[in-house]
XYZ file of C-alpha atoms in Angstrom:
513
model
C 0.520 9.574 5.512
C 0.872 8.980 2.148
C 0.072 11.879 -0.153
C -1.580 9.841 -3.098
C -3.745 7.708 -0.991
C -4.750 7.171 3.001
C -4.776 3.281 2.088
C -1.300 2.826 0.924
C -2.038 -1.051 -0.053
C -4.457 0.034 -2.631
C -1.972 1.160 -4.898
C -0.352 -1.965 -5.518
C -3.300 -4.145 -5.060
C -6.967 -4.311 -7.323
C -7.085 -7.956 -8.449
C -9.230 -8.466 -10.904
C -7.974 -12.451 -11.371
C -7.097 -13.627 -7.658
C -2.885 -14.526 -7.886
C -2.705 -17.275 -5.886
C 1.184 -18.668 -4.427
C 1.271 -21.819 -6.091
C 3.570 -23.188 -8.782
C 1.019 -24.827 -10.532
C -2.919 -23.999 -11.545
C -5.365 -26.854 -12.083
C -6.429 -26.915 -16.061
C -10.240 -26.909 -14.554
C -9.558 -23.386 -12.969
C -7.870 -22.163 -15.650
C -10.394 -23.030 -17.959
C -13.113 -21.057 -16.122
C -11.115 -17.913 -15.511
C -9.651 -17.791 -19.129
C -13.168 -18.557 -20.397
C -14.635 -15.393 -18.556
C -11.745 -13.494 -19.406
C -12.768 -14.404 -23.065
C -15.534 -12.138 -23.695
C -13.077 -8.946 -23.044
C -10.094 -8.127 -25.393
C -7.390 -5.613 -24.714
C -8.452 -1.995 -25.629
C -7.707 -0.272 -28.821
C -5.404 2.195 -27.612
C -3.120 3.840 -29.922
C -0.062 2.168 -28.214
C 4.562 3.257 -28.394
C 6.871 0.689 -28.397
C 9.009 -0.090 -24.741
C 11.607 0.019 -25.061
C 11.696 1.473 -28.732
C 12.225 -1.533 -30.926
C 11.963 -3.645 -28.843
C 9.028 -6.470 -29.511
C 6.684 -3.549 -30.627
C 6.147 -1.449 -33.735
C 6.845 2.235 -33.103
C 4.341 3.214 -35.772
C 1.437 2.341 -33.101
C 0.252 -0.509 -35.279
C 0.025 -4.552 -33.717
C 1.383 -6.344 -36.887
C 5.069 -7.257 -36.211
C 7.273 -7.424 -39.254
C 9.198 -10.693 -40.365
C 12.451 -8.157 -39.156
C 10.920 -7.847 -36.044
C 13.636 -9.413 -33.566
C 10.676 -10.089 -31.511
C 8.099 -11.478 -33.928
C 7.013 -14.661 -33.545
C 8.995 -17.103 -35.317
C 11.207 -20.187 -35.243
C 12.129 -19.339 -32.084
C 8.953 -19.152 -30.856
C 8.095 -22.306 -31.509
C 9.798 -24.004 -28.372
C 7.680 -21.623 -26.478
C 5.011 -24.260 -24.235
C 1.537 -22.195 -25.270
C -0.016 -22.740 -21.769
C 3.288 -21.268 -20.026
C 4.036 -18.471 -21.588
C 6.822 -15.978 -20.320
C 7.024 -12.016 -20.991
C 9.027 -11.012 -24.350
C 11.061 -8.073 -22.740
C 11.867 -8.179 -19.534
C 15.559 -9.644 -17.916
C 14.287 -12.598 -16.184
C 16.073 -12.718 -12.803
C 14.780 -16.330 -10.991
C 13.317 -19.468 -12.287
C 10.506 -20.100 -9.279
C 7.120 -19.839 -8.878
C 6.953 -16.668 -7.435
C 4.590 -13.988 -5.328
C 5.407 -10.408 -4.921
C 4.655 -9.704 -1.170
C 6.219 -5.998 -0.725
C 9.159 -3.337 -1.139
C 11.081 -1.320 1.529
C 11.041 2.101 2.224
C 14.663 1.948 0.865
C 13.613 0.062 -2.575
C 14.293 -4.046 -1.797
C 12.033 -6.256 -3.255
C 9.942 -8.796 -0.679
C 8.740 -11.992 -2.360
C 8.049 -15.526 -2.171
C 9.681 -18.009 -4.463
C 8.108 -21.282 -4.164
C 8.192 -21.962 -0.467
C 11.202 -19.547 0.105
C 11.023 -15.955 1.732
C 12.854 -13.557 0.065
C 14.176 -10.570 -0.555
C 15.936 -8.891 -4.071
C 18.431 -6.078 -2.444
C 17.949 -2.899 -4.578
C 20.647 -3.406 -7.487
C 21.337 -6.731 -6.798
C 20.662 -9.740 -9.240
C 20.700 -12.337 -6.917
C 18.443 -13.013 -3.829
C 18.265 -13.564 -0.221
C 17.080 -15.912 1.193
C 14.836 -14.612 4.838
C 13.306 -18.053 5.461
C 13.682 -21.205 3.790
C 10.382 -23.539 3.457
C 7.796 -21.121 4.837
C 4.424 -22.205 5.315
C 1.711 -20.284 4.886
C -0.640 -22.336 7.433
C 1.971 -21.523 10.553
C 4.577 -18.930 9.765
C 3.441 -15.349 9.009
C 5.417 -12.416 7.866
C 5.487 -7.914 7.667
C 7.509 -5.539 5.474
C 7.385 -2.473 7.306
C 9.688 0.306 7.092
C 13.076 -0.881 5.702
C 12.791 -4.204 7.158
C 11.131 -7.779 6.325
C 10.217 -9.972 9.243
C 9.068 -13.343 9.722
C 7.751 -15.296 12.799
C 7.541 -19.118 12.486
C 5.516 -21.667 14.084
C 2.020 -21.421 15.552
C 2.918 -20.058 18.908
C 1.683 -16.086 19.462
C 5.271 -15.682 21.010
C 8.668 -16.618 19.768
C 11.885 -15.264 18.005
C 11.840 -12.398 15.112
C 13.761 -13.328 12.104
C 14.539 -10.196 10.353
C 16.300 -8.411 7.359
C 17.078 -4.943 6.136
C 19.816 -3.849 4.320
C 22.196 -3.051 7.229
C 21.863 -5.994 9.091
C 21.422 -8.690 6.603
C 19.154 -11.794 8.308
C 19.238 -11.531 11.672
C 17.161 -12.801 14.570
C 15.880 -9.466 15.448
C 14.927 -10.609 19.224
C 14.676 -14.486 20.938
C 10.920 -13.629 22.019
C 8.804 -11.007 20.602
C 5.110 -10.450 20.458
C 4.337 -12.162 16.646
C 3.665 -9.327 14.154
C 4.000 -6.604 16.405
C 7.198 -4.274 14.615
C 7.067 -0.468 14.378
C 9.823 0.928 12.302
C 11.390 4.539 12.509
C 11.133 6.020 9.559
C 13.781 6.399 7.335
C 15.980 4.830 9.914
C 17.265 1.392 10.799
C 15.510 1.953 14.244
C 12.545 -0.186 15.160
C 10.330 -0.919 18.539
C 8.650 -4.292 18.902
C 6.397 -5.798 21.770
C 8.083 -8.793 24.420
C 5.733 -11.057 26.614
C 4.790 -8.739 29.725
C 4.037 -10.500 33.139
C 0.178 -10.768 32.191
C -1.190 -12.213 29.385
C -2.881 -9.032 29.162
C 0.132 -6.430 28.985
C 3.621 -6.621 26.647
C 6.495 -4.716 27.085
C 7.592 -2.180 24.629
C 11.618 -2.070 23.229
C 13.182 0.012 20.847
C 16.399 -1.518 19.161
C 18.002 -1.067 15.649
C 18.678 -3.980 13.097
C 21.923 -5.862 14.173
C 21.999 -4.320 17.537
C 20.096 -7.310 19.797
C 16.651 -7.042 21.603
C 17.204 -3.304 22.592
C 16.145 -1.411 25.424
C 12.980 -1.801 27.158
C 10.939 1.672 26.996
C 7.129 0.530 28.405
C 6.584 -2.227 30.414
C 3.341 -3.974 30.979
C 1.478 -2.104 28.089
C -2.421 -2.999 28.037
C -3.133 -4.922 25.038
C -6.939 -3.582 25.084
C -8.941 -6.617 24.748
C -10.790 -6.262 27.664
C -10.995 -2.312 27.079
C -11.149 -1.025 24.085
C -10.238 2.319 25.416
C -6.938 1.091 26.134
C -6.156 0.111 22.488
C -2.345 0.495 22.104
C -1.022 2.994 19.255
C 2.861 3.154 18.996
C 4.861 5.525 16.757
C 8.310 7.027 16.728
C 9.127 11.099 16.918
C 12.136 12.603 15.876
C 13.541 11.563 19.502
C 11.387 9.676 21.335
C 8.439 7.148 21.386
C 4.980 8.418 21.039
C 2.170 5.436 23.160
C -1.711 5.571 23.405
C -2.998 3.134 26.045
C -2.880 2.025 29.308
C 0.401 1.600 31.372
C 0.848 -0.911 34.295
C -2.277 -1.493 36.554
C -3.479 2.633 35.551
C -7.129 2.005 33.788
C -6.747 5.710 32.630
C -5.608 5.261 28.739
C -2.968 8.173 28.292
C -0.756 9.589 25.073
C 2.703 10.184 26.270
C 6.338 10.179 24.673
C 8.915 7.803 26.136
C 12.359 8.225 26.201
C 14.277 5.711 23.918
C 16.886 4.546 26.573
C 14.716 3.831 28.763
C 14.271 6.768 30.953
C 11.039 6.946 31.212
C 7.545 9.147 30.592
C 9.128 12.495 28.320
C 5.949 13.985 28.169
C 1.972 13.356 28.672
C 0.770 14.515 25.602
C -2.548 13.745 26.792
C -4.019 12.375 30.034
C -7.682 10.177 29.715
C -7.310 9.900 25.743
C -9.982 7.948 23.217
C -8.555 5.998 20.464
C -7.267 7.977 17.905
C -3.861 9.513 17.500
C -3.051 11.204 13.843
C 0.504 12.526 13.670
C 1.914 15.189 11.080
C 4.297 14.431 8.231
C 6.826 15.951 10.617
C 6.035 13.561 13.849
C 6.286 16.711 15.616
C 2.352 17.204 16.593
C -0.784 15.084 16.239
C -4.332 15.101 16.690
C -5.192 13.756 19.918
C -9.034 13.511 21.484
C -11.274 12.398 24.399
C -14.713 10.925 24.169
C -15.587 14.195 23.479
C -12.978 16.733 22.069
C -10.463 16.482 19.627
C -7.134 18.677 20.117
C -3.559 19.088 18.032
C -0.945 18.665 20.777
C 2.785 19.386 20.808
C 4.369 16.187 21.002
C 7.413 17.481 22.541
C 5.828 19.789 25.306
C 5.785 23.334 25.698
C 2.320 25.628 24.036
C -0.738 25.090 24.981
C -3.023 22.450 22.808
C -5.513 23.780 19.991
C -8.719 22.461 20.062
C -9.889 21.152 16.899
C -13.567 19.792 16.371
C -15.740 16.996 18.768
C -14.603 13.307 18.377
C -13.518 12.413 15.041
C -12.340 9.060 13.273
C -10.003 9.963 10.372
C -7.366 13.276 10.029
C -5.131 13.453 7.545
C -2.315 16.455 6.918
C -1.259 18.324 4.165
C 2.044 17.466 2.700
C 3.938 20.691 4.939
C 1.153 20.606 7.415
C -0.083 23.162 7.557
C -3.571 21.638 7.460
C -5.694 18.889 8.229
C -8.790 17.387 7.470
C -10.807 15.461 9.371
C -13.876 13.105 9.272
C -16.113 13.752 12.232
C -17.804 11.111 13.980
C -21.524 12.116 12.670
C -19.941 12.135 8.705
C -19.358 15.357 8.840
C -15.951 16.128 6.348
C -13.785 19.580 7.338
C -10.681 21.303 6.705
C -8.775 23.601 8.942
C -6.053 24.933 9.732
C -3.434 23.488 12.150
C -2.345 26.843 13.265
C -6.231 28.375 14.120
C -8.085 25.489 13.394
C -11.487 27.788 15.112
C -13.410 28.464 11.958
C -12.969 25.381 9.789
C -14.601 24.857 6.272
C -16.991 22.470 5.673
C -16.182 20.147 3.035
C -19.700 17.532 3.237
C -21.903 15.360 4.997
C -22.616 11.981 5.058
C -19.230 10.201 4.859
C -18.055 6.936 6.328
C -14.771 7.329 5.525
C -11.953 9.362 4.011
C -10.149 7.918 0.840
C -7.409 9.666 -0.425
C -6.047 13.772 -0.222
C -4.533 15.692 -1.914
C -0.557 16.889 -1.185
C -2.191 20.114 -0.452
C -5.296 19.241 1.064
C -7.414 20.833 -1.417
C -9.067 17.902 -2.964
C -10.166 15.450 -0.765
C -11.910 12.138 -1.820
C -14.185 10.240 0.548
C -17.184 7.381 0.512
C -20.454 7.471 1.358
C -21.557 4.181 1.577
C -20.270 0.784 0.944
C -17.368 -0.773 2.392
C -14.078 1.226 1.911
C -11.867 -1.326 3.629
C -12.779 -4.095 1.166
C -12.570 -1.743 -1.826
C -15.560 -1.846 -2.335
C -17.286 1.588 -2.310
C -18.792 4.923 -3.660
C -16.220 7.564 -4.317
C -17.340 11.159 -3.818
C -14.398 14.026 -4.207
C -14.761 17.763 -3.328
C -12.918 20.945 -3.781
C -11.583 22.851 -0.557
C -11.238 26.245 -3.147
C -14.991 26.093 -4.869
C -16.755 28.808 -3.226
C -19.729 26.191 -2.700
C -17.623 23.294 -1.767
C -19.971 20.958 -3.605
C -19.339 17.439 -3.976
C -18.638 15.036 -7.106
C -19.606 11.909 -7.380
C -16.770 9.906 -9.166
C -18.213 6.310 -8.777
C -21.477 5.741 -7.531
C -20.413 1.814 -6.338
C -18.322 -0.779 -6.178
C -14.947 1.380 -6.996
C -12.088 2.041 -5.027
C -8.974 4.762 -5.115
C -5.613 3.815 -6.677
C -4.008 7.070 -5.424
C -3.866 10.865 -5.865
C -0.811 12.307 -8.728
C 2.042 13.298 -7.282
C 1.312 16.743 -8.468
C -2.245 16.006 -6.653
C -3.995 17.351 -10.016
C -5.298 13.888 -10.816
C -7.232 10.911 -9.005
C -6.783 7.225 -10.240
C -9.979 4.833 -9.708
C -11.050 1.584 -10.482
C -15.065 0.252 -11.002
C -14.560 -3.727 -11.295
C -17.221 -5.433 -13.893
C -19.547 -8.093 -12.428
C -17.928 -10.403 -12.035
C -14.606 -8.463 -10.918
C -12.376 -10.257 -13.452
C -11.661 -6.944 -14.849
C -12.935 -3.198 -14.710
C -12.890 -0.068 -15.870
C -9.549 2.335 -15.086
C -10.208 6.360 -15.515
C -8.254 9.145 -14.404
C -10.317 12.463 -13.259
C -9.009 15.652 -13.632
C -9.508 17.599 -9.940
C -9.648 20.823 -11.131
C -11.382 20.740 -14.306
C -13.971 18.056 -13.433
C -13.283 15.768 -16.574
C -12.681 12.175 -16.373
C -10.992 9.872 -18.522
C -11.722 6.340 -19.564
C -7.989 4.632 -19.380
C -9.192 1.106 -19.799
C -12.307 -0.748 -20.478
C -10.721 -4.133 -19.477
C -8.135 -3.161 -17.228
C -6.618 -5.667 -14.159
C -4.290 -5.368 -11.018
C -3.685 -1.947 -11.117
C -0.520 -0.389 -9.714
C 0.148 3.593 -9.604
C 3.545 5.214 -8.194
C 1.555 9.247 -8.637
C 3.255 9.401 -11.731
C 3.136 6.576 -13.785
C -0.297 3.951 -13.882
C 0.406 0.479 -15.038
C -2.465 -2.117 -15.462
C -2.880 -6.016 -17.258
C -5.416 -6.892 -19.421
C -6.259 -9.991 -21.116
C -5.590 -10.979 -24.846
C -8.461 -13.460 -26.178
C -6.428 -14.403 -29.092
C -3.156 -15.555 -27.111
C -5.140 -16.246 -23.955
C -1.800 -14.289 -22.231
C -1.900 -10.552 -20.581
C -0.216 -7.738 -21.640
C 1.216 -5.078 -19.212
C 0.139 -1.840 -20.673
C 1.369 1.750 -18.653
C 0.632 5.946 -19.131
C 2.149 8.386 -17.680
C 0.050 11.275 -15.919
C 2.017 13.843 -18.020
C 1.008 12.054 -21.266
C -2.177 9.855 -20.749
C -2.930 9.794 -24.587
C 0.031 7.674 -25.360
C -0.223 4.386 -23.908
C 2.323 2.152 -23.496
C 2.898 -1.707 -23.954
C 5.939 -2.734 -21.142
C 5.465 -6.532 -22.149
C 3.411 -9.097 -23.209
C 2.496 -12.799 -22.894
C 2.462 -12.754 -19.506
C 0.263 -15.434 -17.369
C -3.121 -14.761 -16.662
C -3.734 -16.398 -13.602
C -0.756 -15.445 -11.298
C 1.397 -12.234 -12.745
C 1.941 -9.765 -10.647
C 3.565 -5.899 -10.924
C 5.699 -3.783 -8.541
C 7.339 -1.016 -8.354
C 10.686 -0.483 -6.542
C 12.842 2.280 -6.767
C 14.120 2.430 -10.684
C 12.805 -0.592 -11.029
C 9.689 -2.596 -12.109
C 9.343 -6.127 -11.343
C 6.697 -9.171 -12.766
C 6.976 -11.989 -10.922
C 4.377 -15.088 -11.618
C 4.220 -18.720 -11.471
C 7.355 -19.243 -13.862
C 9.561 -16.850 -12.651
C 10.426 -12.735 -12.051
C 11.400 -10.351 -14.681
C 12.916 -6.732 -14.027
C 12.369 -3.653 -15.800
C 13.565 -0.281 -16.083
C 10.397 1.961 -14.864
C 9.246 4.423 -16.781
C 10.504 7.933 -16.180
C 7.428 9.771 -15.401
């Protein structure tokens, strides 16, 4: 789990202006979007120059000088008003392009015009994973160190994949569409093949470049007809970890499989519910019945500790040696992994959790709403406060952008109505305080160290990508400006930061936290 958030896709997502994967938007659209976006300017914020120099004062002022070597000028003039490009960055393609994703190792996943691709960490020049992709057919996962694609309609074919070691490959010639499970920080992966029902698929493990693998389950229930039998897959340090139901056995089981094929390794747990939460080190996970939830070696050997009744969320502490949990009646605890017996209780009331901590000490949660749409109250409480009583952060509508590395802050975002743009603060776990970032902030995207958000400039009608670091939030920064409204996008990969939109994608150096 990640640390900052339990939703890793709301770091890097928060649209307040829908990006849409075209090359070109209809003047009638843009009218009514740039209209709205009208009645909200860019903040006042005192604001440093990135780089130094470069296209900004460093006296925190707006007026550019006639020196300026980015003020607008001559120069300028050749610049098409309704297309306007960023000022700073290294533009790196000439597309219309969509950011889709990055790797666990740092490679950039995106779509220029109809093209999958993929910028290799360092590189300058793309890849190309698919050429003329369409969205109505094809679909596509980055997961793990890899970027797969699976074309066609059919719920069956061939796996075209890339990762850095392999290059594009076709992963397998007939693989279960979107099913890929990668291993880590490994080029290892396990995929699902057509089993001999249309019910069941067979499990292999394989590694990029090496061919369709070894088979490791066969005739794994898919659970649509039980939903008992749901199917959870991960990877241990040596083995595969399955929830579900095997062959023509009803009885859903958790069990690790050996990865050449050898069989069952261990039954971690013998008439399971759905559910299986694994520890940062894939060693143990919680595990439960209908009725009793348990943290089980994965490996064998001790005897399993019960933890609570049922539950539906558990999340670990960065060295685990905790784990709290969300109980199925709302109730929110803490306890640890090691005598979980006499647990605290953290609250009441919750339908899900949102975000924890490294530590497990603050944990952030929502009450009503609905968390998977961002959309949602966001209530945070202190594991250390002798009463344990709740805070109420947002009281609608909001969702998490992540926890600080150092897991002394917690980023969140309250859209306006409409949710062209919103409000950005950062609250201060231990103190209580929260601070406004922006008034009129979009598309937020937070690495636990570094925030970056877009906001809209009436007078150019452009966007401006604006950034603070957690260790400095009074200082905020400008990365770029005249950047498109309607499409620009931000991530983050590795040392690098990347805007792609409908004219193109620029590269940046991040900012050093």
């Amino acid at each position: 789990m990640n640390s900052t958030a339990l939703f890793p896709r709301m770091q890097r997502v928060g649209e307040c202006v829908a990006a849409v994967r075209v090359a070109l938007v209809s003047v009638t659209i843009a009218g009514t979007i740039l209209t709205a976006l009208a009645a909200c300017s860019s903040s006042d914020d005192a604001v440093v120059a990135y780089p130094p120099g470069a296209g900004h004062p460093t006296d925190g002022t707006d007026d550019a000088s006639e020196e300026d070597a980015s003020a607008p000028g001559a120069d300028d003039a050749a610049r098409d008003a309704t297309t306007p490009e960023p000022l700073v960055g290294t533009k790196l393609l000439a597309a219309s392009v969509f950011l889709e994703g990055v790797t666990t190792d740092g490679h950039l996943a995106f779509f220029a015009d109809a093209d999958l691709m993929v910028l290799p960490s360092g590189a300058s020049t793309p890849t190309t994973v698919v050429k003329d992709f369409h969205n109505d057919t094809d679909s596509w996962l980055v997961r793990g160190r890899f970027v797969a694609a699976w074309l066609g309609t059919a719920a069956k074919g061939p796996m075209t994949l890339w990762s850095s070691a392999s290059g594009v490959v076709t992963a397998a010639p007939l693989t279960v569409r979107e099913t890929l499970y990668p291993r880590g920080t490994s080029d290892s992966f396990a995929y699902f093949a057509p089993g001999t029902s249309a019910l069941q698929d067979d499990l292999y493990a394989t590694s990029a470049g090496a061919g369709p693998g070894t088979l490791v389950v066969a005739n794994l229930d898919r659970g649509l007809l039980d939903s008992q039998c749901r199917r959870s897959v991960f990877f241990t340090p040596s083995a595969l970890l399955v929830a579900g139901c095997v062959g023509a056995d009803s009885t859903p089981r958790v069990a690790t499989y050996d990865l050449g094929g050898g069989g069952v390794s261990n039954v971690v747990l013998q008439g399971s519910a759905p559910g299986v939460w694994l520890d940062h080190a894939a060693t143990h996970a919680v595990v439960q019945t209908s009725a009793q939830s348990s943290i089980r070696a994965l490996a064998g050997g001790g005897s399993p500790v019960v933890l609570d009744t049922s539950i539906r969320q558990a999340a670990f502490s960065a060295d685990d040696s905790k784990v709290v949990y969300l109980r199925s009646d709302g109730a929110v605890r803490r306890a640890s992994t090691a005598s979980p017996a006499s647990p605290i209780n953290l609250a009441t009331g919750a339908i899900q959790l949102l975000a924890l901590s490294p530590d497990a000490r603050f944990t952030a949660f929502a009450t009503k709403g609905t968390p998977s749409n961002q959309d949602s109250d966001i209530v945070v409480v202190d594991a250390n406060a002798s009463s344990a009583a709740p805070r109420v952060l947002a009281a609608d509508h909001a969702w998490v952008a992540g926890v600080s590395t150092s897991g002394s802050e917690l980023v969140f975002f309250v859209p306006d109505d409409p949710p062209i743009q919103g409000t950005l603060s950062v609250a201060s776990l231990g103190t209580g305080t929260t601070q406004t970032i922006s008034t009129s902030a979009q598309r937020v995207v937070f690495d636990g160290r570094v925030l970056y958000w877009q906001e809209f400039v009436v007078a150019k009608k452009t966007n401006v990508l604006k950034a603070v670091r957690m260790s400095d939030r009074s200082n905020v920064i400008v990365v770029d400006e005249d950047l498109d409204p309607l499409t620009t996008q931000v991530m983050i990969a590795g040392s690098k930061l990347f805007v792609g939109n409908k004219l193109g994608l620029w590269s940046y150096p991040a900012l050093a936290p």
